[in-house]
PDB file of C-alpha atoms and ligand atoms in Angstrom:
ATOM      1  CA  MET A 865     -27.521 121.906  55.641  1.00 53.00           C
ATOM      2  CA  SER A 866     -25.506 124.142  58.282  1.00 60.00           C
ATOM      3  CA  ILE A 867     -24.866 127.861  58.204  1.00 64.00           C
ATOM      4  CA  LYS A 868     -21.053 127.186  57.367  1.00 81.00           C
ATOM      5  CA  ASP A 869     -21.903 124.851  54.260  1.00 91.00           C
ATOM      6  CA  PRO A 870     -20.143 126.245  51.121  1.00 95.00           C
ATOM      7  CA  ILE A 871     -22.446 127.824  48.596  1.00 97.00           C
ATOM      8  CA  ILE A 872     -21.773 126.672  44.951  1.00 98.00           C
ATOM      9  CA  LEU A 873     -23.465 128.815  42.211  1.00 98.00           C
ATOM     10  CA  VAL A 874     -24.283 126.588  39.065  1.00 98.00           C
ATOM     11  CA  ILE A 875     -24.735 128.877  35.861  1.00 98.00           C
ATOM     12  CA  GLU A 876     -26.029 126.293  33.382  1.00 97.00           C
ATOM     13  CA  ASP A 877     -28.936 126.721  30.952  1.00 96.00           C
ATOM     14  CA  GLU A 878     -29.575 122.877  30.577  1.00 95.00           C
ATOM     15  CA  ALA A 879     -32.027 121.544  33.169  1.00 96.00           C
ATOM     16  CA  PRO A 880     -30.879 117.998  33.362  1.00 95.00           C
ATOM     17  CA  ILE A 881     -27.368 119.269  34.247  1.00 95.00           C
ATOM     18  CA  ARG A 882     -28.683 121.621  36.895  1.00 96.00           C
ATOM     19  CA  ARG A 883     -30.777 118.729  38.334  1.00 96.00           C
ATOM     20  CA  PHE A 884     -27.806 116.479  38.470  1.00 96.00           C
ATOM     21  CA  LEU A 885     -25.571 118.869  40.028  1.00 97.00           C
ATOM     22  CA  LYS A 886     -28.179 119.964  42.497  1.00 97.00           C
ATOM     23  CA  LEU A 887     -28.636 116.501  43.693  1.00 97.00           C
ATOM     24  CA  ALA A 888     -24.714 115.561  43.881  1.00 96.00           C
ATOM     25  CA  LEU A 889     -23.933 118.811  45.606  1.00 97.00           C
ATOM     26  CA  THR A 890     -26.625 119.020  48.235  1.00 97.00           C
ATOM     27  CA  ASN A 891     -25.705 115.225  49.196  1.00 96.00           C
ATOM     28  CA  HIS A 892     -22.266 116.372  49.855  1.00 96.00           C
ATOM     29  CA  ASN A 893     -23.228 119.266  52.147  1.00 94.00           C
ATOM     30  CA  PHE A 894     -22.847 122.163  49.613  1.00 97.00           C
ATOM     31  CA  VAL A 895     -25.752 124.904  49.345  1.00 97.00           C
ATOM     32  CA  PHE A 896     -26.824 124.856  45.701  1.00 98.00           C
ATOM     33  CA  LYS A 897     -27.867 128.004  43.903  1.00 98.00           C
ATOM     34  CA  GLU A 898     -28.526 128.498  40.280  1.00 98.00           C
ATOM     35  CA  ALA A 899     -28.813 130.768  37.333  1.00 98.00           C
ATOM     36  CA  PHE A 900     -29.796 130.050  33.781  1.00 97.00           C
ATOM     37  CA  THR A 901     -28.103 132.730  31.907  1.00 97.00           C
ATOM     38  CA  GLY A 902     -24.869 134.612  32.109  1.00 97.00           C
ATOM     39  CA  LYS A 903     -26.354 138.034  33.163  1.00 97.00           C
ATOM     40  CA  GLU A 904     -28.253 136.311  35.957  1.00 97.00           C
ATOM     41  CA  GLY A 905     -25.370 134.491  36.920  1.00 97.00           C
ATOM     42  CA  LEU A 906     -23.379 137.550  37.236  1.00 96.00           C
ATOM     43  CA  LEU A 907     -25.983 139.201  39.467  1.00 96.00           C
ATOM     44  CA  GLN A 908     -25.940 136.275  41.810  1.00 96.00           C
ATOM     45  CA  VAL A 909     -22.296 136.100  42.166  1.00 95.00           C
ATOM     46  CA  ALA A 910     -22.417 139.582  43.348  1.00 93.00           C
ATOM     47  CA  ASN A 911     -25.367 138.942  45.610  1.00 94.00           C
ATOM     48  CA  ILE A 912     -24.596 135.780  47.250  1.00 95.00           C
ATOM     49  CA  GLN A 913     -20.788 135.813  47.084  1.00 93.00           C
ATOM     50  CA  PRO A 914     -20.725 132.020  46.453  1.00 97.00           C
ATOM     51  CA  ALA A 915     -17.586 129.822  47.570  1.00 97.00           C
ATOM     52  CA  LEU A 916     -17.230 128.446  44.047  1.00 98.00           C
ATOM     53  CA  ILE A 917     -18.989 128.786  40.635  1.00 98.00           C
ATOM     54  CA  ILE A 918     -19.723 126.171  38.091  1.00 98.00           C
ATOM     55  CA  LEU A 919     -20.004 127.935  34.844  1.00 98.00           C
ATOM     56  CA  ASP A 920     -21.297 126.395  31.376  1.00 96.00           C
ATOM     57  CA  LEU A 921     -19.490 127.629  28.702  1.00 94.00           C
ATOM     58  CA  GLY A 922     -22.488 127.578  26.286  1.00 92.00           C
ATOM     59  CA  LEU A 923     -24.990 130.051  27.801  1.00 95.00           C
ATOM     60  CA  PRO A 924     -28.058 131.445  25.779  1.00 96.00           C
ATOM     61  CA  ASP A 925     -27.131 135.154  26.300  1.00 97.00           C
ATOM     62  CA  MET A 926     -23.566 135.056  26.979  1.00 95.00           C
ATOM     63  CA  ASP A 927     -20.267 133.204  26.200  1.00 93.00           C
ATOM     64  CA  GLY A 928     -18.930 131.470  29.397  1.00 95.00           C
ATOM     65  CA  LEU A 929     -15.590 133.126  28.584  1.00 96.00           C
ATOM     66  CA  ASP A 930     -17.130 136.606  28.986  1.00 96.00           C
ATOM     67  CA  VAL A 931     -18.691 135.765  32.140  1.00 97.00           C
ATOM     68  CA  THR A 932     -15.253 134.718  33.383  1.00 97.00           C
ATOM     69  CA  LYS A 933     -13.681 137.782  32.268  1.00 96.00           C
ATOM     70  CA  GLN A 934     -16.300 139.915  34.067  1.00 96.00           C
ATOM     71  CA  ILE A 935     -16.147 137.886  37.400  1.00 95.00           C
ATOM     72  CA  ARG A 936     -12.217 138.248  37.258  1.00 94.00           C
ATOM     73  CA  GLU A 937     -12.283 141.980  37.253  1.00 92.00           C
ATOM     74  CA  TRP A 938     -13.446 141.972  40.794  1.00 91.00           C
ATOM     75  CA  SER A 939     -13.319 138.530  42.365  1.00 93.00           C
ATOM     76  CA  ASP A 940     -10.997 135.572  42.805  1.00 92.00           C
ATOM     77  CA  ILE A 941     -13.910 133.143  43.553  1.00 95.00           C
ATOM     78  CA  PRO A 942     -12.748 129.765  42.036  1.00 96.00           C
ATOM     79  CA  ILE A 943     -14.712 128.805  38.891  1.00 97.00           C
ATOM     80  CA  ILE A 944     -14.949 125.429  37.363  1.00 97.00           C
ATOM     81  CA  VAL A 945     -15.975 125.489  33.770  1.00 96.00           C
ATOM     82  CA  LEU A 946     -18.392 122.802  31.943  1.00 95.00           C
ATOM     83  CA  SER A 947     -17.652 122.124  28.561  1.00 91.00           C
ATOM     84  CA  ALA A 948     -18.740 119.888  25.832  1.00 86.00           C
ATOM     85  CA  ARG A 949     -16.158 117.728  23.955  1.00 79.00           C
ATOM     86  CA  GLY A 950     -14.207 119.352  21.166  1.00 80.00           C
ATOM     87  CA  GLN A 951     -14.277 122.942  22.790  1.00 83.00           C
ATOM     88  CA  GLU A 952     -10.712 122.633  23.565  1.00 85.00           C
ATOM     89  CA  GLN A 953      -9.779 125.994  22.232  1.00 89.00           C
ATOM     90  CA  ASP A 954     -12.620 127.416  24.278  1.00 91.00           C
ATOM     91  CA  LYS A 955     -11.364 125.782  27.377  1.00 92.00           C
ATOM     92  CA  VAL A 956      -7.704 127.165  26.824  1.00 93.00           C
ATOM     93  CA  GLU A 957      -9.101 130.594  26.495  1.00 94.00           C
ATOM     94  CA  VAL A 958     -11.390 130.490  29.588  1.00 95.00           C
ATOM     95  CA  LEU A 959      -8.659 129.096  31.811  1.00 95.00           C
ATOM     96  CA  ASP A 960      -6.014 131.706  30.545  1.00 93.00           C
ATOM     97  CA  ALA A 961      -8.650 134.237  31.277  1.00 94.00           C
ATOM     98  CA  GLY A 962      -8.735 133.099  35.212  1.00 93.00           C
ATOM     99  CA  ALA A 963     -11.131 129.945  35.434  1.00 96.00           C
ATOM    100  CA  ASP A 964      -9.619 127.449  37.794  1.00 95.00           C
ATOM    101  CA  ASP A 965     -10.431 124.185  36.056  1.00 95.00           C
ATOM    102  CA  TYR A 966     -12.848 122.548  33.753  1.00 94.00           C
ATOM    103  CA  LEU A 967     -14.906 119.373  33.519  1.00 94.00           C
ATOM    104  CA  THR A 968     -16.054 117.970  30.195  1.00 92.00           C
ATOM    105  CA  LYS A 969     -19.741 116.583  29.905  1.00 91.00           C
ATOM    106  CA  PRO A 970     -20.524 114.008  30.624  1.00 91.00           C
ATOM    107  CA  PHE A 971     -18.690 113.670  33.938  1.00 93.00           C
ATOM    108  CA  GLY A 972     -19.110 111.720  37.133  1.00 93.00           C
ATOM    109  CA  ILE A 973     -19.741 112.875  40.677  1.00 93.00           C
ATOM    110  CA  SER A 974     -16.448 111.920  41.925  1.00 94.00           C
ATOM    111  CA  GLU A 975     -14.561 113.794  39.289  1.00 93.00           C
ATOM    112  CA  LEU A 976     -16.826 116.831  40.050  1.00 94.00           C
ATOM    113  CA  LEU A 977     -16.225 116.631  43.821  1.00 95.00           C
ATOM    114  CA  ALA A 978     -12.366 116.212  43.599  1.00 94.00           C
ATOM    115  CA  ARG A 979     -12.194 119.227  41.139  1.00 94.00           C
ATOM    116  CA  ILE A 980     -14.374 121.329  43.828  1.00 96.00           C
ATOM    117  CA  ARG A 981     -12.158 119.989  46.633  1.00 94.00           C
ATOM    118  CA  VAL A 982      -8.864 121.056  44.874  1.00 93.00           C
ATOM    119  CA  ALA A 983     -10.241 124.483  43.905  1.00 93.00           C
ATOM    120  CA  LEU A 984     -11.735 125.386  47.431  1.00 93.00           C
ATOM    121  CA  ARG A 985      -8.306 124.304  48.912  1.00 90.00           C
ATOM    122  CA  HIS A 986      -6.408 126.416  46.525  1.00 87.00           C
ATOM    123  CA  ALA A 987      -8.653 129.422  47.426  1.00 86.00           C
ATOM    124  CA  SER A 988      -8.478 128.858  51.232  1.00 82.00           C
ATOM    125  CA  LYS A 989      -4.732 128.587  51.641  1.00 74.00           C
ATOM    126  CA  THR A 990      -3.056 130.899  53.703  1.00 53.00           C
ATOM    127  CA  THR A 991       0.292 132.612  52.988  1.00 47.00           C
ATOM    128  CA  ASP A 992       1.773 130.115  55.735  1.00 50.00           C
ATOM    129  CA  GLU A 993       0.871 127.125  53.853  1.00 56.00           C
ATOM    130  CA  LYS A 994       2.180 128.647  50.577  1.00 56.00           C
ATOM    131  CA  THR A 995       5.647 129.250  52.117  1.00 64.00           C
ATOM    132  CA  GLU A 996       5.818 125.661  53.143  1.00 75.00           C
ATOM    133  CA  SER A 997       9.445 124.411  52.630  1.00 89.00           C
ATOM    134  CA  GLU A 998       8.785 121.094  51.577  1.00 92.00           C
ATOM    135  CA  TYR A 999       6.244 119.232  49.280  1.00 93.00           C
ATOM    136  CA  ASN A1000       5.751 115.523  49.049  1.00 93.00           C
ATOM    137  CA  PHE A1001       3.763 113.448  46.442  1.00 94.00           C
ATOM    138  CA  GLY A1002       4.162 109.677  45.644  1.00 92.00           C
ATOM    139  CA  ASN A1003       7.735 108.853  46.051  1.00 94.00           C
ATOM    140  CA  VAL A1004       8.765 112.426  45.363  1.00 96.00           C
ATOM    141  CA  ARG A1005      10.037 115.162  48.058  1.00 96.00           C
ATOM    142  CA  VAL A1006      10.851 118.813  47.051  1.00 96.00           C
ATOM    143  CA  ASP A1007      13.024 121.064  49.409  1.00 95.00           C
ATOM    144  CA  PHE A1008      12.334 124.347  48.269  1.00 93.00           C
ATOM    145  CA  ALA A1009      14.824 126.002  50.543  1.00 89.00           C
ATOM    146  CA  LYS A1010      17.674 123.750  49.247  1.00 92.00           C
ATOM    147  CA  ARG A1011      16.381 123.346  45.920  1.00 94.00           C
ATOM    148  CA  GLN A1012      16.713 119.648  46.159  1.00 96.00           C
ATOM    149  CA  VAL A1013      14.404 116.893  44.738  1.00 97.00           C
ATOM    150  CA  PHE A1014      14.331 113.256  45.986  1.00 97.00           C
ATOM    151  CA  PHE A1015      13.003 110.301  44.407  1.00 97.00           C
ATOM    152  CA  LYS A1016      12.680 107.118  46.759  1.00 97.00           C
ATOM    153  CA  ASP A1017      15.059 109.273  49.121  1.00 96.00           C
ATOM    154  CA  LYS A1018      17.707 109.587  46.493  1.00 97.00           C
ATOM    155  CA  GLU A1019      18.519 113.072  45.333  1.00 97.00           C
ATOM    156  CA  ILE A1020      17.706 113.713  41.694  1.00 97.00           C
ATOM    157  CA  HIS A1021      19.313 116.233  39.606  1.00 97.00           C
ATOM    158  CA  LEU A1022      16.815 118.583  37.700  1.00 96.00           C
ATOM    159  CA  THR A1023      17.794 121.232  35.296  1.00 95.00           C
ATOM    160  CA  PRO A1024      16.586 124.911  36.272  1.00 93.00           C
ATOM    161  CA  ASN A1025      13.790 124.503  33.690  1.00 92.00           C
ATOM    162  CA  GLU A1026      12.821 121.194  34.845  1.00 95.00           C
ATOM    163  CA  TYR A1027      12.854 122.395  38.297  1.00 96.00           C
ATOM    164  CA  LYS A1028      10.804 125.488  37.354  1.00 94.00           C
ATOM    165  CA  LEU A1029       8.116 123.294  35.634  1.00 95.00           C
ATOM    166  CA  LEU A1030       7.811 121.027  38.735  1.00 96.00           C
ATOM    167  CA  THR A1031       7.325 123.899  41.052  1.00 95.00           C
ATOM    168  CA  THR A1032       4.863 125.565  39.088  1.00 94.00           C
ATOM    169  CA  LEU A1033       2.988 122.476  38.706  1.00 96.00           C
ATOM    170  CA  ILE A1034       3.259 121.973  42.590  1.00 94.00           C
ATOM    171  CA  ARG A1035       2.194 125.627  43.154  1.00 92.00           C
ATOM    172  CA  TYR A1036      -1.192 124.460  41.130  1.00 92.00           C
ATOM    173  CA  SER A1037      -1.314 121.103  42.352  1.00 91.00           C
ATOM    174  CA  GLY A1038      -4.430 119.211  41.413  1.00 92.00           C
ATOM    175  CA  LYS A1039      -5.548 121.959  38.942  1.00 92.00           C
ATOM    176  CA  VAL A1040      -4.952 122.152  35.289  1.00 94.00           C
ATOM    177  CA  VAL A1041      -2.369 124.539  34.204  1.00 95.00           C
ATOM    178  CA  THR A1042      -2.698 125.554  30.592  1.00 94.00           C
ATOM    179  CA  HIS A1043       0.355 125.386  27.968  1.00 93.00           C
ATOM    180  CA  ASN A1044       0.375 129.324  28.065  1.00 91.00           C
ATOM    181  CA  GLN A1045       0.539 129.411  31.575  1.00 91.00           C
ATOM    182  CA  LEU A1046       3.265 127.050  31.939  1.00 93.00           C
ATOM    183  CA  LEU A1047       5.328 128.724  29.237  1.00 92.00           C
ATOM    184  CA  LYS A1048       4.780 132.107  30.521  1.00 89.00           C
ATOM    185  CA  GLU A1049       5.949 130.888  34.083  1.00 89.00           C
ATOM    186  CA  ILE A1050       9.060 129.120  32.797  1.00 88.00           C
ATOM    187  CA  TRP A1051      10.430 131.077  29.686  1.00 86.00           C
ATOM    188  CA  GLY A1052       8.440 134.495  29.981  1.00 83.00           C
ATOM    189  CA  GLN A1053       6.264 136.149  27.432  1.00 76.00           C
ATOM    190  CA  GLY A1054       6.812 135.276  23.873  1.00 75.00           C
ATOM    191  CA  TYR A1055       6.981 131.707  24.075  1.00 73.00           C
ATOM    192  CA  SER A1056       3.245 130.802  24.075  1.00 70.00           C
ATOM    193  CA  ASP A1057       3.587 128.751  20.935  1.00 74.00           C
ATOM    194  CA  GLU A1058       6.403 126.555  22.048  1.00 80.00           C
ATOM    195  CA  THR A1059       4.505 123.557  23.423  1.00 83.00           C
ATOM    196  CA  HIS A1060       6.957 121.144  22.152  1.00 87.00           C
ATOM    197  CA  TYR A1061       9.430 122.588  24.862  1.00 87.00           C
ATOM    198  CA  LEU A1062       6.889 121.658  27.438  1.00 92.00           C
ATOM    199  CA  ARG A1063       6.491 117.939  26.056  1.00 93.00           C
ATOM    200  CA  VAL A1064      10.371 117.690  26.220  1.00 93.00           C
ATOM    201  CA  TYR A1065      10.737 118.804  29.734  1.00 94.00           C
ATOM    202  CA  MET A1066       7.622 116.781  30.883  1.00 96.00           C
ATOM    203  CA  ALA A1067       9.107 113.724  29.324  1.00 96.00           C
ATOM    204  CA  GLN A1068      12.244 114.379  31.404  1.00 96.00           C
ATOM    205  CA  LEU A1069      10.400 115.151  34.565  1.00 97.00           C
ATOM    206  CA  ARG A1070       8.303 111.782  34.101  1.00 97.00           C
ATOM    207  CA  ARG A1071      11.534 109.591  33.442  1.00 97.00           C
ATOM    208  CA  LYS A1072      13.192 111.086  36.688  1.00 97.00           C
ATOM    209  CA  LEU A1073      10.245 111.326  38.998  1.00 97.00           C
ATOM    210  CA  GLU A1074       7.626 108.655  37.966  1.00 96.00           C
ATOM    211  CA  ASP A1075       7.652 105.009  38.634  1.00 95.00           C
ATOM    212  CA  ASP A1076       6.475 104.179  35.186  1.00 96.00           C
ATOM    213  CA  PRO A1077       7.358 107.333  32.769  1.00 95.00           C
ATOM    214  CA  ALA A1078       5.270 105.660  30.046  1.00 95.00           C
ATOM    215  CA  HIS A1079       2.030 105.441  32.348  1.00 96.00           C
ATOM    216  CA  PRO A1080       2.508 108.730  34.297  1.00 96.00           C
ATOM    217  CA  HIS A1081       0.398 108.690  37.578  1.00 96.00           C
ATOM    218  CA  TYR A1082       1.220 112.364  38.704  1.00 97.00           C
ATOM    219  CA  PHE A1083       2.323 114.244  35.699  1.00 97.00           C
ATOM    220  CA  ILE A1084      -1.094 113.909  33.783  1.00 96.00           C
ATOM    221  CA  THR A1085      -1.396 115.381  30.331  1.00 95.00           C
ATOM    222  CA  GLU A1086      -4.778 117.087  29.381  1.00 93.00           C
ATOM    223  CA  PRO A1087      -4.937 116.737  25.887  1.00 91.00           C
ATOM    224  CA  ALA A1088      -4.885 120.042  23.805  1.00 89.00           C
ATOM    225  CA  ILE A1089      -5.085 122.163  27.204  1.00 93.00           C
ATOM    226  CA  GLY A1090      -1.892 121.463  29.242  1.00 95.00           C
ATOM    227  CA  TYR A1091      -1.060 119.394  32.276  1.00 96.00           C
ATOM    228  CA  ARG A1092      -1.911 118.575  36.001  1.00 96.00           C
ATOM    229  CA  LEU A1093       0.073 117.300  38.835  1.00 96.00           C
ATOM    230  CA  LYS A1094      -2.356 114.937  40.183  1.00 93.00           C
ATOM    231  CA  VAL A1095      -2.431 114.809  43.818  1.00 83.00           C
ATOM    232  CA  ASP A1096      -3.844 111.879  46.045  1.00 71.00           C
ATOM    233  CA  ASN A1097      -6.881 113.263  48.287  1.00 57.00           C
TER     234      ASN A1097
HETATM  235 CA1  LIG B 428     -25.441 125.129  27.551  1.00 68.22          CA
END
């Protein structure tokens, strides 16, 4: 453990999960801190200013959604939410309230670490990196300045909405983006129920930019939640 190791605060009432996370995180050079309740978690967030928060949705005293909302009133610290299967609606709400990602229990260490890496990278991105003029993944290259997209070095025509969808997913690369967030970014307010639009445009993007559109490697569906541009790292 060195002074620069990032602190991760785990807000979770279940002891076995805290133990698992403590082991996983300390083995990977994170400093592990814990809270058992929402109220205690909120205090700790303010006191220790962790680099990242892992937050259980079902806490004894508070809902994870309310914890997220309170943190987001004053802080952008990345939040990864832990949820149980079947809590899709809860996940959507908490992501829309500003959580960065989610993990469904039970989850593995490699999945956990990948999510943490992505969230920390997004949090530390400087303005410089955000204004990079090119983005690459798989066989795809996007030139933002010229608004050109290439697949296997061949220019691909995208409609304006396909392009917006693509660049939005790139902006959040590696992170889940909810249907609501995507619809708002692309069509503006008032379209939050039109998830079938997204399905149509996503199918088009996959057809144009995936090697095997039926088995997408990059444009990943998060069932009942949204989509994720998977990045190799
Ligand atoms: Ca719980």
